[in-house]
Amino acid sequence: MSAATVIAGDAEALAVAAELAADFRKDAAERDARGRLPHAEVERLSASGLLAVTVPAEFGGPDVGAETLAEIFRLLAAADASLAQIPQSHFVYVNVLRRQGSPEQQEFFFGEVLRGKRFGNAQSEAGTKHVQDIRTRLARRPDGSYVLDGVKHYSTGALFADWIPVLARAADDNLHVAYIPRDAPGLTVVDDWDGMGQRTTASGTVRLESVRVPADRIVPHHLTFRAPQLHGAVAQLLHAAIDAGIASGAVAEAVEFVRTKSRPWFESGFETAAEDPLLIQRFGELAIRVRAAEALLREAARAVDAARADLTDDSAAEASIAVAAAKVTAAEAAVEVGSALFEVAGTRSALDSLGLHRHWRDARTHTLHDPARWKVQYIGRYVLNGTRPPRHGLL
């Protein structure tokens, strides 16, 4: 890999994201149809400097705000939701280092990121009692290093990664993140993801068998949740941005299809489908849904930025609630618009060869990451009783 560009600031980051998104959109349907993994596109992301935009300024990064980061993800997801999903965990685990990394760990890993290196993830496990029942273990060796054993699923980004952050428990049952080189002995990445949507994220299995880990590659993640934190808010903000992007991308394709390919219903009396008042009404409704999702996404990102500037229990709670509202709204918009695309475009839009169904499949798959109903509960408790949301990192 050639040296990555170092982006100067927010404006440049947004311009680079818009340019890449325009290119990525061209072959998105083909990649989805063929299941072609976007290796070249991910390399372009690294080389562009976008993956280093949250590196703190004191380590040479642009340290862009949450509003800029969310917009980067929205732009990428509007073009290709699978491609946008791949670096989501990268930014989450850059954020872990910001919060709990030692100065030496920060200097090393932020330097790696500035050079274009990528973090994947090995976080979730299948078949356990619930999502936070993490059974992967770090066992201490006599020389002070550790051995890591476990099996991870839904490991988005791992196949493309240089480093794979692994969520594991130590002997005291506390959560840690171990940053493992992709080529470490005993670590195997299996490309066995077969989801109906987000087909090219390669969100498969990571197997860890007696993987040796130096002590200076382990971060005490459990400490994150003992004080006001934005770990969950940032992670969920990026998920909300992906959903908002799916919705806006689906509307854009529906507009293009109706303008250029759809026939008017014979009873409308118009020459083109775009003149049909019933279609105009429906497009207005869908546009409102997308605008609402985008507006709440911006508001949530600003709340995260405000909380980062003055982090307290109250500011962290406000950021988490704002992100939860954005995520619920964006998820609903993505699923609705992805489905309504066919309603407004007509029979021909259902042809498999066109690939328009990828928007709904991506939306339906991505919105399953965590249940929106629990976010609504926490919003209600906060509004009605002033109850702050929990610090578990998923809100």
XYZ file of C-alpha atoms in Angstrom:
395
model
C 0.000 0.000 0.000
C 1.307 3.455 -0.898
C 1.262 6.163 1.753
C -2.210 7.428 2.544
C -3.196 11.055 2.124
C -3.592 13.013 5.349
C -6.815 15.002 5.081
C -6.583 18.578 6.343
C -10.046 19.022 7.854
C -13.798 18.675 7.679
C -14.376 20.346 4.317
C -11.763 18.239 2.566
C -13.075 15.071 4.199
C -16.582 15.727 2.890
C -15.309 16.522 -0.601
C -13.264 13.315 -0.717
C -16.228 11.263 0.535
C -18.547 12.752 -2.094
C -16.060 12.009 -4.881
C -15.511 8.417 -3.760
C -19.253 7.838 -3.285
C -19.927 8.969 -6.854
C -17.429 6.394 -8.129
C -18.553 3.610 -5.804
C -22.183 4.052 -6.887
C -21.405 3.085 -10.488
C -20.731 -0.596 -9.819
C -22.656 -1.080 -6.567
C -25.440 -3.150 -8.149
C -22.940 -5.339 -9.993
C -20.895 -5.991 -6.855
C -24.063 -6.923 -4.996
C -25.333 -9.223 -7.753
C -22.043 -11.067 -8.144
C -21.056 -11.009 -4.494
C -17.801 -9.368 -5.582
C -15.938 -8.153 -2.528
C -14.800 -4.511 -2.805
C -11.090 -5.007 -2.206
C -10.067 -2.257 -4.651
C -12.668 0.141 -3.261
C -11.531 -0.439 0.324
C -7.943 0.217 -0.745
C -9.114 3.523 -2.225
C -10.769 4.400 1.090
C -7.487 3.799 2.887
C -5.410 5.737 0.378
C -7.834 8.672 0.441
C -7.185 9.375 4.116
C -10.856 9.048 5.072
C -10.140 6.227 7.509
C -7.889 8.520 9.546
C -10.216 11.502 9.894
C -10.859 10.899 13.615
C -7.203 10.620 14.603
C -6.601 13.338 17.224
C -4.768 16.475 16.134
C -1.960 15.924 18.650
C -1.081 12.733 16.762
C -1.209 14.380 13.347
C -4.814 13.689 12.378
C -7.597 16.055 11.288
C -9.862 15.043 14.200
C -13.077 15.903 12.337
C -16.335 16.338 14.218
C -19.087 13.764 14.579
C -21.279 15.730 12.178
C -18.672 15.351 9.439
C -18.095 11.673 10.226
C -21.825 10.919 10.071
C -22.123 12.701 6.725
C -19.194 10.701 5.336
C -21.017 7.490 6.198
C -24.330 8.779 4.839
C -22.712 9.652 1.513
C -20.982 6.290 1.226
C -24.112 4.340 2.205
C -26.241 6.190 -0.340
C -23.844 4.828 -2.953
C -23.191 1.329 -1.545
C -24.477 0.300 1.884
C -22.213 -2.748 2.025
C -19.109 -0.705 1.388
C -20.145 1.875 3.988
C -20.625 -0.850 6.595
C -17.070 -2.183 6.282
C -15.263 0.713 8.063
C -17.908 1.244 10.769
C -16.018 -0.897 13.282
C -12.733 0.703 12.226
C -13.919 4.032 13.621
C -15.404 2.406 16.722
C -12.052 0.893 17.618
C -10.145 4.058 16.824
C -12.503 5.606 19.374
C -11.665 2.883 21.920
C -8.024 3.889 21.660
C -8.922 7.548 22.107
C -10.714 6.690 25.310
C -8.598 3.981 26.965
C -5.372 3.571 25.003
C -2.115 4.405 26.756
C -0.028 7.213 25.220
C 2.287 4.599 23.738
C -0.625 2.614 22.271
C -2.166 5.776 20.857
C 1.079 6.887 19.240
C 1.602 3.492 17.601
C -1.921 2.749 16.435
C -2.833 6.278 15.356
C 0.362 6.226 13.311
C -0.805 2.985 11.705
C -4.183 4.511 10.859
C -2.583 7.633 9.368
C -0.555 5.334 7.116
C -3.784 3.794 5.820
C -3.952 0.692 7.992
C -7.426 -0.659 8.702
C -9.105 -2.063 11.806
C -11.693 -4.793 11.401
C -13.622 -6.312 14.269
C -14.076 -9.578 16.101
C -16.775 -8.661 18.570
C -20.069 -10.556 18.356
C -20.521 -14.221 19.181
C -23.266 -16.590 18.092
C -25.066 -19.107 20.284
C -24.425 -17.297 23.566
C -27.127 -16.184 26.009
C -27.240 -12.603 24.662
C -25.112 -10.091 22.777
C -23.032 -9.124 25.807
C -22.353 -12.716 26.840
C -18.764 -12.642 25.558
C -16.969 -15.962 26.039
C -13.722 -15.319 24.176
C -10.943 -15.389 26.762
C -7.608 -13.740 27.402
C -5.415 -15.986 29.545
C -2.274 -14.511 31.111
C 1.007 -16.334 30.583
C 3.942 -16.402 33.036
C 5.936 -13.944 30.910
C 3.165 -11.315 31.163
C 1.776 -11.815 27.668
C -1.621 -13.359 26.936
C -3.206 -16.133 24.913
C -6.512 -15.531 23.156
C -9.087 -18.222 22.366
C -12.598 -17.918 20.934
C -14.861 -17.791 17.906
C -16.433 -14.590 16.609
C -19.239 -14.046 14.118
C -20.526 -11.063 12.079
C -16.909 -9.858 11.911
C -17.417 -7.044 9.409
C -14.158 -5.629 8.132
C -11.957 -8.452 9.397
C -11.270 -9.865 5.941
C -10.038 -6.450 4.753
C -8.186 -5.525 7.939
C -4.545 -5.040 8.867
C -5.447 -5.208 12.560
C -8.408 -7.048 14.101
C -9.612 -5.708 17.467
C -10.981 -8.633 19.476
C -13.444 -8.162 22.333
C -12.572 -10.622 25.100
C -12.799 -11.190 28.825
C -9.820 -11.621 31.121
C -9.658 -13.838 34.211
C -11.444 -11.170 36.261
C -14.295 -11.240 33.677
C -13.670 -7.640 32.658
C -13.890 -6.697 28.981
C -10.737 -5.867 27.054
C -9.930 -5.208 23.418
C -6.920 -7.021 22.001
C -5.520 -5.570 18.761
C -4.286 -8.532 16.712
C -2.387 -8.439 13.400
C -4.443 -9.953 10.583
C -1.678 -12.492 9.885
C -1.130 -13.566 13.519
C -0.542 -17.323 13.976
C -3.729 -19.005 15.200
C -6.060 -16.331 13.764
C -8.280 -17.406 10.852
C -10.808 -15.255 8.998
C -13.506 -17.260 7.227
C -15.528 -15.613 4.446
C -18.801 -17.405 5.246
C -21.238 -14.473 5.411
C -24.414 -15.326 3.464
C -26.813 -12.564 4.495
C -29.594 -11.593 2.123
C -28.441 -7.976 2.342
C -25.120 -6.205 2.716
C -23.800 -9.107 0.704
C -20.285 -7.799 0.140
C -19.286 -6.856 3.683
C -17.602 -10.245 4.229
C -19.052 -10.280 7.747
C -17.951 -13.828 8.422
C -16.260 -15.804 11.175
C -13.009 -15.176 13.030
C -11.424 -18.139 14.826
C -8.811 -17.577 17.514
C -6.776 -20.565 18.641
C -4.036 -19.882 21.168
C -3.238 -16.513 19.631
C -0.308 -14.876 21.443
C -0.939 -11.251 22.450
C 1.679 -8.911 23.965
C 0.372 -6.996 26.970
C 0.892 -3.661 25.183
C -1.662 -4.631 22.523
C -4.520 -4.908 25.040
C -6.809 -2.030 26.027
C -9.004 -2.099 29.206
C -12.331 -1.457 27.491
C -14.365 -2.078 30.669
C -13.100 1.204 32.096
C -14.969 3.054 29.341
C -18.305 2.363 31.002
C -17.382 3.468 34.516
C -17.751 7.155 33.637
C -19.749 9.262 31.183
C -18.958 7.933 27.717
C -19.799 8.357 24.035
C -18.669 4.928 22.852
C -22.187 3.715 22.140
C -23.393 7.060 20.807
C -20.614 7.226 18.211
C -21.084 3.608 17.115
C -24.846 4.017 16.822
C -24.500 7.371 15.060
C -22.620 5.617 12.260
C -25.314 2.941 12.034
C -27.939 5.695 11.804
C -25.930 7.377 9.048
C -25.834 4.135 7.070
C -29.623 3.779 7.352
C -30.157 7.414 6.334
C -27.846 6.836 3.384
C -29.753 3.746 2.277
C -32.988 5.738 2.354
C -31.595 8.636 0.332
C -29.951 6.288 -2.158
C -33.206 4.397 -2.673
C -35.163 7.613 -3.269
C -32.576 8.792 -5.787
C -32.828 5.536 -7.742
C -36.636 5.645 -7.612
C -36.646 9.188 -8.968
C -34.326 8.262 -11.831
C -36.347 5.158 -12.669
C -39.707 6.932 -12.705
C -38.356 9.814 -14.774
C -36.734 7.600 -17.400
C -38.392 4.178 -17.428
C -41.786 4.043 -15.716
C -44.957 4.287 -17.791
C -47.898 6.351 -16.597
C -50.982 4.516 -15.376
C -53.572 4.669 -18.154
C -56.183 6.296 -15.920
C -53.926 9.214 -14.996
C -54.351 10.923 -18.358
C -50.707 12.064 -18.372
C -47.943 11.396 -20.862
C -45.310 10.535 -18.268
C -45.316 8.781 -14.909
C -43.577 11.772 -13.315
C -46.715 13.870 -13.921
C -49.038 11.467 -12.086
C -50.365 13.362 -9.013
C -50.638 10.156 -6.997
C -46.963 9.392 -7.605
C -46.063 12.994 -6.835
C -47.887 12.648 -3.514
C -46.023 9.467 -2.634
C -42.649 10.916 -3.554
C -43.433 13.895 -1.345
C -44.167 11.575 1.569
C -40.949 9.622 1.001
C -38.915 12.811 0.708
C -40.277 13.976 4.066
C -39.223 10.678 5.655
C -35.708 10.986 4.265
C -35.384 14.664 5.247
C -36.538 13.857 8.777
C -33.953 11.084 9.066
C -31.189 13.345 7.783
C -32.207 16.215 10.071
C -32.229 14.006 13.157
C -28.881 12.544 12.103
C -27.349 16.027 11.998
C -28.924 16.937 15.342
C -27.591 13.751 16.923
C -24.093 14.350 15.558
C -24.119 17.882 16.976
C -25.190 16.496 20.347
C -22.231 14.092 20.249
C -19.866 16.944 19.389
C -21.306 19.065 22.212
C -20.924 16.226 24.695
C -17.351 15.584 23.616
C -16.531 19.231 24.345
C -18.038 18.975 27.852
C -18.531 15.343 28.837
C -20.827 14.865 31.824
C -23.529 12.365 32.733
C -26.128 14.797 31.415
C -24.397 15.651 28.140
C -23.624 11.976 27.462
C -27.256 11.062 28.138
C -28.510 13.799 25.815
C -26.170 12.600 23.062
C -27.263 8.979 23.462
C -30.952 9.910 23.364
C -30.452 12.117 20.302
C -28.628 9.301 18.522
C -31.327 6.809 19.507
C -34.001 9.065 17.986
C -31.961 9.410 14.807
C -31.370 5.667 14.576
C -35.041 4.753 15.025
C -36.147 7.290 12.419
C -33.431 6.414 9.901
C -34.099 2.677 10.240
C -37.805 3.142 9.610
C -37.106 5.416 6.640
C -34.622 2.981 5.080
C -37.003 0.019 5.267
C -40.007 2.027 4.073
C -38.268 3.727 1.174
C -36.491 0.543 0.118
C -39.885 -1.117 -0.200
C -41.768 1.878 -1.617
C -39.260 2.095 -4.468
C -41.141 -0.751 -6.182
C -44.522 0.761 -5.398
C -43.677 3.997 -7.218
C -41.485 2.564 -9.981
C -43.796 -0.203 -11.124
C -43.539 -3.804 -12.280
C -40.338 -3.530 -14.264
C -38.418 -2.345 -11.199
C -38.748 -5.838 -9.727
C -36.487 -7.365 -12.382
C -33.628 -9.106 -10.642
C -31.198 -7.891 -13.292
C -31.716 -4.260 -12.221
C -30.632 -4.901 -8.650
C -32.985 -2.321 -7.164
C -33.961 -4.774 -4.445
C -30.544 -4.329 -2.859
C -31.728 -1.168 -1.096
C -34.513 -2.975 0.770
C -32.331 -6.020 1.455
C -29.541 -3.824 2.774
C -31.978 -1.838 4.924
C -33.726 -4.895 6.310
C -30.400 -6.571 7.111
C -28.619 -3.562 8.566
C -31.516 -2.461 10.781
C -31.323 -5.804 12.605
C -28.085 -4.797 14.345
C -29.957 -3.891 17.511
C -33.674 -3.540 18.247
C -35.167 -0.086 17.741
C -37.919 -0.903 20.257
C -35.405 -0.663 23.106
C -34.230 2.712 21.879
C -37.824 3.958 21.928
C -38.114 2.702 25.513
C -35.059 4.637 26.621
C -36.261 7.776 24.857
C -39.611 7.471 26.638
C -38.033 6.917 30.044
C -35.753 9.906 29.527
C -38.525 12.249 28.397
C -41.120 11.186 30.960
C -39.037 10.459 34.038
C -35.615 11.969 33.335
C -34.023 8.513 33.465
C -30.611 8.505 31.832
C -29.897 5.637 29.414
C -27.500 2.887 30.528
C -23.783 2.909 29.776
C -23.648 -0.451 28.020
C -22.240 0.871 24.759
C -25.168 -0.085 22.486
C -27.042 3.204 22.804
